Short mmCIF file of C-alpha atoms and ligand atoms in Angstrom, two decimals:
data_model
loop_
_atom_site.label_atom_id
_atom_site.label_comp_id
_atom_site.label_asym_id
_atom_site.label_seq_id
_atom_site.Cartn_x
_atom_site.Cartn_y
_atom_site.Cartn_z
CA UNK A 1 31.24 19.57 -1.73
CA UNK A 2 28.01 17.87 -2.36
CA UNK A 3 24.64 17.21 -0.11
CA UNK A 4 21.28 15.06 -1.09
CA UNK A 5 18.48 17.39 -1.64
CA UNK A 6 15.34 15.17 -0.55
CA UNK A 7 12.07 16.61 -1.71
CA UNK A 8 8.77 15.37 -0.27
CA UNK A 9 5.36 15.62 -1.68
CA UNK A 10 1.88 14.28 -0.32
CA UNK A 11 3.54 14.83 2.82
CA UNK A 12 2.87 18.25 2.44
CA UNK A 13 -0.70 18.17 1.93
CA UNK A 14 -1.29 16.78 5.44
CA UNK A 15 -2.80 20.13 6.61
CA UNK A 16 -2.48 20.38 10.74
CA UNK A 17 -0.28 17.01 10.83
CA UNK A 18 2.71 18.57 8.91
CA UNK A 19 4.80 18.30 11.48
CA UNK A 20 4.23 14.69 12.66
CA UNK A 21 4.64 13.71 9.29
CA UNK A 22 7.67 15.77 9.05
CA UNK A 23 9.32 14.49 11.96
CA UNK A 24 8.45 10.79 10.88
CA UNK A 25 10.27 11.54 7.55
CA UNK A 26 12.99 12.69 9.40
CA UNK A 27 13.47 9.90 11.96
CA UNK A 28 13.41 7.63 9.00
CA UNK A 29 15.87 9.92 7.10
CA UNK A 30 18.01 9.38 9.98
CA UNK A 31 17.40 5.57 10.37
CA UNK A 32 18.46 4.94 6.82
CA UNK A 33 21.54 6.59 7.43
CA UNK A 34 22.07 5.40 10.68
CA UNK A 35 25.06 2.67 8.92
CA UNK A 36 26.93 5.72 7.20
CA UNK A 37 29.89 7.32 9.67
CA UNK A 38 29.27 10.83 9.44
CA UNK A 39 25.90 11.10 7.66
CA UNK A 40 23.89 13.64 8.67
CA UNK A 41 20.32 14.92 8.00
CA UNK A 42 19.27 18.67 8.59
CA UNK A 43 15.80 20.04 7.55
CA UNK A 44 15.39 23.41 5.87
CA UNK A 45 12.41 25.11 4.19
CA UNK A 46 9.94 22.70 2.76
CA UNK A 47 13.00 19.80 2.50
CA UNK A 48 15.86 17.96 4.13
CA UNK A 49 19.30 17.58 3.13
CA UNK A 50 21.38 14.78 3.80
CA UNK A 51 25.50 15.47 4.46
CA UNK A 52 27.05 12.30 2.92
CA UNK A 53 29.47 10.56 5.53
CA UNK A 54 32.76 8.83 5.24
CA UNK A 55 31.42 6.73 2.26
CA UNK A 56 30.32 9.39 -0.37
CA UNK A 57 27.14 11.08 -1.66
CA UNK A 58 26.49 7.74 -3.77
CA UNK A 59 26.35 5.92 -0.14
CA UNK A 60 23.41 8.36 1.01
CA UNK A 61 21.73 7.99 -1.89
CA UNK A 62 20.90 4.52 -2.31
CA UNK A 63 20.16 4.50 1.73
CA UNK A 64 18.14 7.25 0.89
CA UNK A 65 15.90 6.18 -1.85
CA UNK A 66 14.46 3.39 -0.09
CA UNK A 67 12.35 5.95 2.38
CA UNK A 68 8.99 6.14 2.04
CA UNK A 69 7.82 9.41 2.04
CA UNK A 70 10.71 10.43 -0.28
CA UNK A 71 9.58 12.09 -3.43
CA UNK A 72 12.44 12.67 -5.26
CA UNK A 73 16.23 13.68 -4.54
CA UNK A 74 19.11 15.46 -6.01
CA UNK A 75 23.03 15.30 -5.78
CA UNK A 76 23.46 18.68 -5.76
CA UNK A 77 26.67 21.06 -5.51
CA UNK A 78 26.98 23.26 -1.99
CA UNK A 79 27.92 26.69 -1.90
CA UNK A 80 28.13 28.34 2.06
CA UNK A 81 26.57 31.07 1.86
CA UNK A 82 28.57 32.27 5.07
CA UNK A 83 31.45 32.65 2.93
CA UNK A 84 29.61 36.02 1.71
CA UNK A 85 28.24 34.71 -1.40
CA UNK A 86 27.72 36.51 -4.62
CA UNK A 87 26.13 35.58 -7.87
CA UNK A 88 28.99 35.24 -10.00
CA UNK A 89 30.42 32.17 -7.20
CA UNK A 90 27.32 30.27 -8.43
CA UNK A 91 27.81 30.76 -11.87
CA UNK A 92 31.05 29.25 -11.38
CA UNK A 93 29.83 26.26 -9.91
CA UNK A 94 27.02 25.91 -12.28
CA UNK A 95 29.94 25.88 -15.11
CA UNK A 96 31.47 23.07 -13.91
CA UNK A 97 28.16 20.97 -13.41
CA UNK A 98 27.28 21.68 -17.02
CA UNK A 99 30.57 20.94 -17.99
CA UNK A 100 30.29 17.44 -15.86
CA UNK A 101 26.70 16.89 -17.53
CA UNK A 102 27.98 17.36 -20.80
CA UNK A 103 30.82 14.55 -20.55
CA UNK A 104 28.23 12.57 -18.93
CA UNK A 105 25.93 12.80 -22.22
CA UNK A 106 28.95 12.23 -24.79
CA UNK A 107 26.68 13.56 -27.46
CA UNK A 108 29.15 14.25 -30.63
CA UNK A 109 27.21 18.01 -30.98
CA UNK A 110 27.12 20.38 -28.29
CA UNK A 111 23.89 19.57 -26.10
CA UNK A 112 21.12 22.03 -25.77
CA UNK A 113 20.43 23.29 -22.02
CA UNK A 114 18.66 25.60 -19.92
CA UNK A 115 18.52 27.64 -16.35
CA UNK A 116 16.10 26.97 -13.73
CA UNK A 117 16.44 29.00 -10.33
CA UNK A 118 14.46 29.38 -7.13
CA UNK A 119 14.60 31.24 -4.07
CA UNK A 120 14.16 30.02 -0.79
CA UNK A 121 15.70 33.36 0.64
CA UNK A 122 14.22 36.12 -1.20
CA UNK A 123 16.35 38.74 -0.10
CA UNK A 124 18.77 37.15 -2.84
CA UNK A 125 19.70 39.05 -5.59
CA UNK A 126 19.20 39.08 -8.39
CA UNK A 127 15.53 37.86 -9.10
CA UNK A 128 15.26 34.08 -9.88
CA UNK A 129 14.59 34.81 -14.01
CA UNK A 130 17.23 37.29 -13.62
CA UNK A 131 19.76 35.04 -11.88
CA UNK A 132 19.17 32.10 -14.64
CA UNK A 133 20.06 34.23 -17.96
CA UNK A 134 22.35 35.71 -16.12
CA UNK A 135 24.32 31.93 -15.50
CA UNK A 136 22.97 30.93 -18.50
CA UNK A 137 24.80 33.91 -20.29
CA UNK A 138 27.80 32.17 -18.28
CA UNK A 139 27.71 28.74 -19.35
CA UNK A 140 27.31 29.88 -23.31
CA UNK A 141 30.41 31.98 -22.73
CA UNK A 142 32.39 29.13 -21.29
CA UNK A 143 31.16 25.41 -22.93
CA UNK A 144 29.19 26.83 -26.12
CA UNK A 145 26.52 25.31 -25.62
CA UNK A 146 22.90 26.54 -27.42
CA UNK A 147 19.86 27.45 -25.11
CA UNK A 148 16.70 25.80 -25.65
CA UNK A 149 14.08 26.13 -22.77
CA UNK A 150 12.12 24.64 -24.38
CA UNK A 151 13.91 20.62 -25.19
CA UNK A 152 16.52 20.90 -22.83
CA UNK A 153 19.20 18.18 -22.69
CA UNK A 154 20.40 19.77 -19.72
CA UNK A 155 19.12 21.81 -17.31
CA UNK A 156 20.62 23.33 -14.91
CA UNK A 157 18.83 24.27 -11.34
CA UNK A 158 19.81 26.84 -8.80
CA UNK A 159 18.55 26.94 -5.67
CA UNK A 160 19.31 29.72 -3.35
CA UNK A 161 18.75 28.92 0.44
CA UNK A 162 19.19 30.90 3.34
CA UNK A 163 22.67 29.13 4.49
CA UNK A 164 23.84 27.67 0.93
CA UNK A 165 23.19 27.80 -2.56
CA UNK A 166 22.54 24.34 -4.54
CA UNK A 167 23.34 23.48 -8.09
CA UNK A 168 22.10 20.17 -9.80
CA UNK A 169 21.37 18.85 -12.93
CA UNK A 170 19.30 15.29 -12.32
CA UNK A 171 16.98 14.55 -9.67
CA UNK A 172 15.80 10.49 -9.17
CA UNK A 173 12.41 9.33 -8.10
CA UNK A 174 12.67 8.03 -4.19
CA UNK A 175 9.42 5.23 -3.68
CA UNK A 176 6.59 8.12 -2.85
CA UNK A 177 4.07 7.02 -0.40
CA UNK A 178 4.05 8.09 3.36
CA UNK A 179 6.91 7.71 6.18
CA UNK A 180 6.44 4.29 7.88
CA UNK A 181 4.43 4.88 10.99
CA UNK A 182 2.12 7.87 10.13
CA UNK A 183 -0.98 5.25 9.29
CA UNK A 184 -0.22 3.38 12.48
CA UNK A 185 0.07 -0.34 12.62
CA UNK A 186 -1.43 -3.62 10.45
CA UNK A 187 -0.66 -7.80 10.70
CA UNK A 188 0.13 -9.07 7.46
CA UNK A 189 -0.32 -12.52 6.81
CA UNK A 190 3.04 -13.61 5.23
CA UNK A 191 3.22 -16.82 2.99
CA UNK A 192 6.65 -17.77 1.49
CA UNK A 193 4.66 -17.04 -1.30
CA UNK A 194 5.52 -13.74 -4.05
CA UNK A 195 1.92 -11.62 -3.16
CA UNK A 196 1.77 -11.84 0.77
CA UNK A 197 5.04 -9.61 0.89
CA UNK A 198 4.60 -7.18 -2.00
CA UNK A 199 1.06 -6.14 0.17
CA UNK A 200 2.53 -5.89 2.98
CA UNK A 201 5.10 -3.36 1.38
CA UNK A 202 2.51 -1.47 -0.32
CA UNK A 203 0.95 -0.75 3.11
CA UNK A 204 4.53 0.33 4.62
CA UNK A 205 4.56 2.90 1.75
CA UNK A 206 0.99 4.14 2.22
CA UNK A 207 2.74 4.76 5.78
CA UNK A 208 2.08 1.63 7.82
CA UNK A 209 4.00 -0.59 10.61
CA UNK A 210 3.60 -4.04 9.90
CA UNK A 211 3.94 -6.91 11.70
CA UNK A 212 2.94 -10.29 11.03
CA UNK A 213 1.93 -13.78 11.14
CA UNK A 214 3.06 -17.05 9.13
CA UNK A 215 1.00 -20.35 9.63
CA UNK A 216 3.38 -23.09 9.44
CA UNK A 217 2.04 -26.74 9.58
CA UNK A 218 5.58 -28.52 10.43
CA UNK A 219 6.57 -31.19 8.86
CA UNK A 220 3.99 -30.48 5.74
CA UNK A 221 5.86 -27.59 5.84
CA UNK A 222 9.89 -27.98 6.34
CA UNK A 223 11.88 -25.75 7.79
CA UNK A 224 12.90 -24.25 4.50
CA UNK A 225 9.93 -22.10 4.23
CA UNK A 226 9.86 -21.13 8.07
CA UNK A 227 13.62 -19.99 7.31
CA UNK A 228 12.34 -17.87 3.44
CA UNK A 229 9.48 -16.37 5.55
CA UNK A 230 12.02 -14.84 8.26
CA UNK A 231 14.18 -13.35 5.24
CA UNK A 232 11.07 -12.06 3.78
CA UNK A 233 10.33 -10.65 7.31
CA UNK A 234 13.92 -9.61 7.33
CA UNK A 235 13.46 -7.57 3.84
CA UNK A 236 10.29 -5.80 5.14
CA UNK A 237 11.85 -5.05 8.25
CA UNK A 238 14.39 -3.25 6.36
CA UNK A 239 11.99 -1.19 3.84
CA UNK A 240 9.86 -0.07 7.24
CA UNK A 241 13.51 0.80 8.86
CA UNK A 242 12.36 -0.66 12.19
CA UNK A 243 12.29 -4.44 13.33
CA UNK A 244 9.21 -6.56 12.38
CA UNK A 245 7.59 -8.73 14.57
CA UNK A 246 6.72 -12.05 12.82
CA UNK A 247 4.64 -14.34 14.76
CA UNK A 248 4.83 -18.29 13.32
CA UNK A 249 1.72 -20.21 14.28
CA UNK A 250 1.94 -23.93 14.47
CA UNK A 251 -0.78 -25.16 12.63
CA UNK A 252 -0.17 -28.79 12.24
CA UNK A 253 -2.79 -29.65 14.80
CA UNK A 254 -5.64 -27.00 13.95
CA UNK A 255 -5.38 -27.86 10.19
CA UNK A 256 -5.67 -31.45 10.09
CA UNK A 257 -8.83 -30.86 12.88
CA UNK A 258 -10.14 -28.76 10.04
CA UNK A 259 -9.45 -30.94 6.95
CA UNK A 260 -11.14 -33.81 9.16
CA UNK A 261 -14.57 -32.02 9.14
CA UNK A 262 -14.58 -30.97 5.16
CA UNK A 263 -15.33 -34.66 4.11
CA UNK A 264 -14.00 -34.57 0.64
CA UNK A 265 -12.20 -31.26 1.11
CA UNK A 266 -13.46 -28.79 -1.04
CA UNK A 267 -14.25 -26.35 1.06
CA UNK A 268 -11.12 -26.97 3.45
CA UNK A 269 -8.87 -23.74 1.78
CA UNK A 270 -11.99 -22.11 3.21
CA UNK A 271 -11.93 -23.25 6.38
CA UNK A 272 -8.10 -22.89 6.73
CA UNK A 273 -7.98 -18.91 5.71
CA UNK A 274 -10.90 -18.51 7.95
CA UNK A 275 -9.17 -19.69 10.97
CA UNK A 276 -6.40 -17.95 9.93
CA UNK A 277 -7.69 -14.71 9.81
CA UNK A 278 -9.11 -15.62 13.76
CA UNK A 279 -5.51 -15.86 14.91
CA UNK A 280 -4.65 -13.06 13.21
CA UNK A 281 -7.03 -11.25 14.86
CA UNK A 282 -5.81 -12.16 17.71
CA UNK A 283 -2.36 -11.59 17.43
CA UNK A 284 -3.14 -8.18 15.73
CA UNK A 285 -5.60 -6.77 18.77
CA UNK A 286 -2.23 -7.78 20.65
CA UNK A 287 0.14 -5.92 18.41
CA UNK A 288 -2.10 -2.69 19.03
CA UNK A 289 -2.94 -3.50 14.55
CA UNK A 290 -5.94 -2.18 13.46
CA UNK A 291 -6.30 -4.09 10.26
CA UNK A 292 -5.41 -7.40 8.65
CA UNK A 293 -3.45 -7.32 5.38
CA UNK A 294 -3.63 -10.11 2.79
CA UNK A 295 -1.91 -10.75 -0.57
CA UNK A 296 -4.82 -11.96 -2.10
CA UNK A 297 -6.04 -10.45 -5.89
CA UNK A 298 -9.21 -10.93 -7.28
CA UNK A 299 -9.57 -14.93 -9.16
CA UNK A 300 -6.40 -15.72 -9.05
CA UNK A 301 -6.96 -19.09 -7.57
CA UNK A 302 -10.01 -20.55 -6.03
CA UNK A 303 -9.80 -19.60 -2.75
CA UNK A 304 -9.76 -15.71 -3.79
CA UNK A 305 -13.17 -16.26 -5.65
CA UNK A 306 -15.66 -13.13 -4.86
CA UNK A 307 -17.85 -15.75 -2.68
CA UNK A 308 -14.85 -17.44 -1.33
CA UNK A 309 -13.27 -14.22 -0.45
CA UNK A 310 -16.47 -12.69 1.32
CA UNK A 311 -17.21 -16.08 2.99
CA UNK A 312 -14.04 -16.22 4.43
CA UNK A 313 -13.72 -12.63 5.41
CA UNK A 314 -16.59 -13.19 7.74
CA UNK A 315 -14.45 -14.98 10.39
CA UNK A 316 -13.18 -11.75 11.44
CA UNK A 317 -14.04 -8.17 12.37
CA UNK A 318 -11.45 -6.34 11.89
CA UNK A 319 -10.77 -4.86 8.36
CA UNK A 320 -8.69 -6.62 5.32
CA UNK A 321 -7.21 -4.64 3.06
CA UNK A 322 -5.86 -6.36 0.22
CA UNK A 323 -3.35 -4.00 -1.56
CA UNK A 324 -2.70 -6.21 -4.82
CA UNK A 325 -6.39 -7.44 -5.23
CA UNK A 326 -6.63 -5.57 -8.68
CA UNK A 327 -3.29 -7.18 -9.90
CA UNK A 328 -2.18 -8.98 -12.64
CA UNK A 329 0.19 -11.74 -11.16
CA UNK A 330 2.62 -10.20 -13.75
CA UNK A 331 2.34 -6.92 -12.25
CA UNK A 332 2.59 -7.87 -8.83
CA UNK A 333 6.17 -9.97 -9.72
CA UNK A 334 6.84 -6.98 -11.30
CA UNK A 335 6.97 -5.03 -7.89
CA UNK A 336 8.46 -8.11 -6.00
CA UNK A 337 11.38 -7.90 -8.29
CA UNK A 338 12.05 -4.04 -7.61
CA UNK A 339 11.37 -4.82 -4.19
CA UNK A 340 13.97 -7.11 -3.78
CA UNK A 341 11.46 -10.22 -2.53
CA UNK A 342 11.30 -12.07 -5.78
CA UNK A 343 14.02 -14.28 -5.44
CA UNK A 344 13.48 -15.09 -1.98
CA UNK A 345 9.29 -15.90 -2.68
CA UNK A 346 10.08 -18.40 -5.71
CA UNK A 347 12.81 -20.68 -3.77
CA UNK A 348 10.93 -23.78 -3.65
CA UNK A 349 8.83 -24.05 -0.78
CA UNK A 350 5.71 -26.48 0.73
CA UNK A 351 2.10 -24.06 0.60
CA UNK A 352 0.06 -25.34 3.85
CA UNK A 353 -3.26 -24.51 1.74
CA UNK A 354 -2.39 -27.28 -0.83
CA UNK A 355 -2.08 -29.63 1.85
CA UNK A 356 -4.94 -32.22 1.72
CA UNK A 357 -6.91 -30.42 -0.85
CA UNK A 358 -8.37 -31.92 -4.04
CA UNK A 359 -8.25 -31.08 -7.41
CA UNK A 360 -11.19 -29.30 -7.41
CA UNK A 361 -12.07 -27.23 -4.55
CA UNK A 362 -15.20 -25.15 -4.26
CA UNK A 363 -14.90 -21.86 -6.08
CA UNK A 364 -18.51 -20.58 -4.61
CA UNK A 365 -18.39 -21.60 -1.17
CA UNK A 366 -21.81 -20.71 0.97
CA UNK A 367 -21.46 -20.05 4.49
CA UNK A 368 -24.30 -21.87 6.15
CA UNK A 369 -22.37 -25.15 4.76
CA UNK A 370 -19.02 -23.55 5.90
CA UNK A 371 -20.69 -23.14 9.28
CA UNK A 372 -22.25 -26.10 9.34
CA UNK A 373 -19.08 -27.71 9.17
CA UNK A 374 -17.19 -25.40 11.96
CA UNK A 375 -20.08 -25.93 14.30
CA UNK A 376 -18.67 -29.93 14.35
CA UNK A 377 -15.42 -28.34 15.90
CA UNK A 378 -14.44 -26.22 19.27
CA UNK A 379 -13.55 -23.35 17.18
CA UNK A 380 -12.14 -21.36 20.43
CA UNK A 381 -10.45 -23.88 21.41
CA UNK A 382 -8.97 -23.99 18.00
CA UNK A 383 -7.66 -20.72 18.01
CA UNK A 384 -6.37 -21.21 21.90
CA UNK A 385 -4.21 -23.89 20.43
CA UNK A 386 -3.00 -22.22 17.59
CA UNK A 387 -2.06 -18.82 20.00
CA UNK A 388 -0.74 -21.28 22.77
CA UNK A 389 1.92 -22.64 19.62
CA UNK A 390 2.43 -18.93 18.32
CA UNK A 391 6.61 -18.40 18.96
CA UNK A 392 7.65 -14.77 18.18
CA UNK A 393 10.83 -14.36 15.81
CA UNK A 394 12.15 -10.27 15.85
CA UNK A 395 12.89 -9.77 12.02
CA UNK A 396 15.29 -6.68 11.77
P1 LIG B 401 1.07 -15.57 -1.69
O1 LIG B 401 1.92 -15.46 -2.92
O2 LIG B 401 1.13 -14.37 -0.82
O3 LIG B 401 1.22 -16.87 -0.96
P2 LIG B 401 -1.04 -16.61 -3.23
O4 LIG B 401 -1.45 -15.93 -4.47
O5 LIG B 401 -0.18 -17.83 -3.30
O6 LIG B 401 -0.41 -15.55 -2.24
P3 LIG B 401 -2.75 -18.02 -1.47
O7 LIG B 401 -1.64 -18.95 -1.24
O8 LIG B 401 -4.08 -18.52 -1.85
O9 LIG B 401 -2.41 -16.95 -2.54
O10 LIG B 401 -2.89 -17.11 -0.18
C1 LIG B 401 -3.67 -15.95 -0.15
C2 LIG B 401 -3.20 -15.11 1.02
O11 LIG B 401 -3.45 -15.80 2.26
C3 LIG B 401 -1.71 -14.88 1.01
O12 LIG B 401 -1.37 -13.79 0.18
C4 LIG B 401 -1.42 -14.64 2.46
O13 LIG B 401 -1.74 -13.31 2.82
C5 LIG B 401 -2.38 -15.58 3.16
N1 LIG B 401 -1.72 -16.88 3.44
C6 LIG B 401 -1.77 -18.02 2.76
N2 LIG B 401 -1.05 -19.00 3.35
C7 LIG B 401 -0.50 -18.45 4.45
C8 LIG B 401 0.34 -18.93 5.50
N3 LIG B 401 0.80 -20.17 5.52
N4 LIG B 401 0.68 -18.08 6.48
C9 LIG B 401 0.24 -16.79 6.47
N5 LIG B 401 -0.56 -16.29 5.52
C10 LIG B 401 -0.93 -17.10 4.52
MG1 LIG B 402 0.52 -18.86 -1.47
#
């Protein structure tokens, strides 16, 4: 029989919140597996494993490795340990593995390997050196193969719990990060563009619960890019493994109020991200968020100038964390396409900030001018409009 062997890391050094973090990792553990008759997920000593259902270890695994929190994990090779185990029963086992790893490999020459052992239970005997030359001695005498512990092409890990022994041979990298929900909650603002969603994933991973908020100026915007923001929504949902609240603003109104004011519109993309960070705020303070979350990076277009970007982070008070502000747009594709939003973000699709904007806009925007030209406009009642034509779509 065979179980998942999740390992966790920075979870661990969490000091005094261990256990909430545990737990978290757990519930999520449990979510992911929720789909999978028969799954199961049982915590022992420092990790959890995961009893593949109906559908197979392979099943459990991919569900798995999309947890945050999850370090790495192992398909490893159960052995009860009610059944009175002795050494020689997980020698045995680790035979076979070796002998599975070396047909995996194909190599034409016998492959070099080594032992690796650990005790959980330390009551075990023999000692964990012991117990590896001990099956290594085992696995020369039955497959041939040469020892190096040095440049292993195989090695071979034992792992001796206090209800069952485990033998593996590969372990895969799950995402890292946090469990969703251990950093409490943050409003993305989601574009049907590529960056918006790739932040708002990198926040789920450093352990966050997003929700958030797409500005949609209808018909300058179709319908088309409401429906690719939901599926975006719908693929976040699914990495946070609970349903995402995504709050679609009509903006018509507000925006061409604001484009009025600019004159020749260069400082309009200003004025639009400004009011859209004010009801974000809003909707944010509502969804108990404590931070707004933008995919903007450093110069990549003229609105995400230094000066632009501190001009129009002064319509709000609450934080912005930008998560892919040091990116290369190369390496932020790079992580929508292991992600899974990629091909979603590049369907074609209408940007509301290109609407009415000129060629040029203005890269250095100063905010007496900026305020100069809100001060023409009932800002509040702006922002009451734009709330009062907020509908709420649950993304799960
Ligand atoms: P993205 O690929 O996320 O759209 P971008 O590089 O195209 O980003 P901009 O379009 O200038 O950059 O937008 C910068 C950020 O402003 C976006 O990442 C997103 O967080 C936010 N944003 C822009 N337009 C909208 C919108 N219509 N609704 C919600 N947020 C938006
Ligand atoms: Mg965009």
């Amino acid at each position: 029989m065979n179980v998942l062997l999740v390992r966790y890391s920075e979870v661990f050094l969490k000091g005094q919140n261990r256990g909430f973090f545990e737990r978290r990792l757990r519930q999520k553990l449990s979510r992911a597996v929720a789909g999978i008759s028969g799954a199961r997920v049982e915590g022992v000593h420092g990790r959890y494993l995961v009893w593949p259902g109906v559908d197979g270890v392979a099943a459990v695994e991919r569900a798995v490795s999309r947890v945050f929190g999850v370090a790495s994990i192992s398909n490893a090779r159960v052995i009860p340990r009610s059944a009175g185990i002795n050494p020689e029963a997980i020698y045995a086992v680790a035979v076979e593995e070796a002998r599975a790893e070396v047909a995996r490999l194909g190599l034409a020459r016998p492959p070099r390997f080594k032992v690796e052992s650990r005790r959980s239970d330390k009551r075990f005997q023999p000692t964990s050196p012991e117990l590896s030359r001990l099956c290594g001695a085992e696995i020369v005498r039955a497959l041939s193969l040469p020892v190096d512990v040095h440049k292993p092409e195989i090695t071979i890990n034992l792992e001796i719990g206090y209800d069952h022994a485990f033998v593996y041979s590969s372990q895969i990298a799950g995402p890292g990060g946090l469990p969703t929900g251990v950093s409490g909650r943050v409003e993305l603002l989601l574009s049907g563009g590529i960056d918006s969603p790739v932040a708002g994933w990198l926040m789920q991973k450093r352990g966050c619960v997003v929700g958030a908020t797409y500005f949609h100026s209808f018909p300058f915007t179709g319908e088309k890019t409401k429906d690719k923001v939901v599926a975006l929504g719908r693929k976040l949902a699914n990495w946070q493994l609970e349903p995402m609240a995504l709050s679609v603003v009509g903006f018509t109104d507000t925006q061409k109020k604001l484009r009025d004011v600019t004159g020749d519109g260069r400082l309009a993309v200003v004025l639009y991200r400004r009011q859209m960070l004010r009801v974000a705020s809003e909707l944010a303070k509502a969804h108990y968020a404590s931070a707004l979350i933008t995919g903007e990076a450093l110069a990549q277009v003229a609105s995400q100038t230094l000066e632009n970007l501190t001009v129009i982070a002064q319509a709000t008070t609450l934080p912005i964390l930008r998560p892919c502000i040091g990116h290369d747009k190369i390496e932020t594709i790079g992580l929508a396409e292991r992600i899974g939003t990629f091909e979603t973000s590049i369907l074609p699709y209408d940007d509301c900030c290109s609407l009415f904007v000129p060629k040029h806009p203005a890269t250095r925007a100063k905010l007496e001018d900026v305020l100069a030209l809100e001060s023409k406009l009932d800002i509040a009642a702006l922002t009451a409009d734009c709330l009062a034509k907020t509908e709420t779509i649950l993304c799960e």
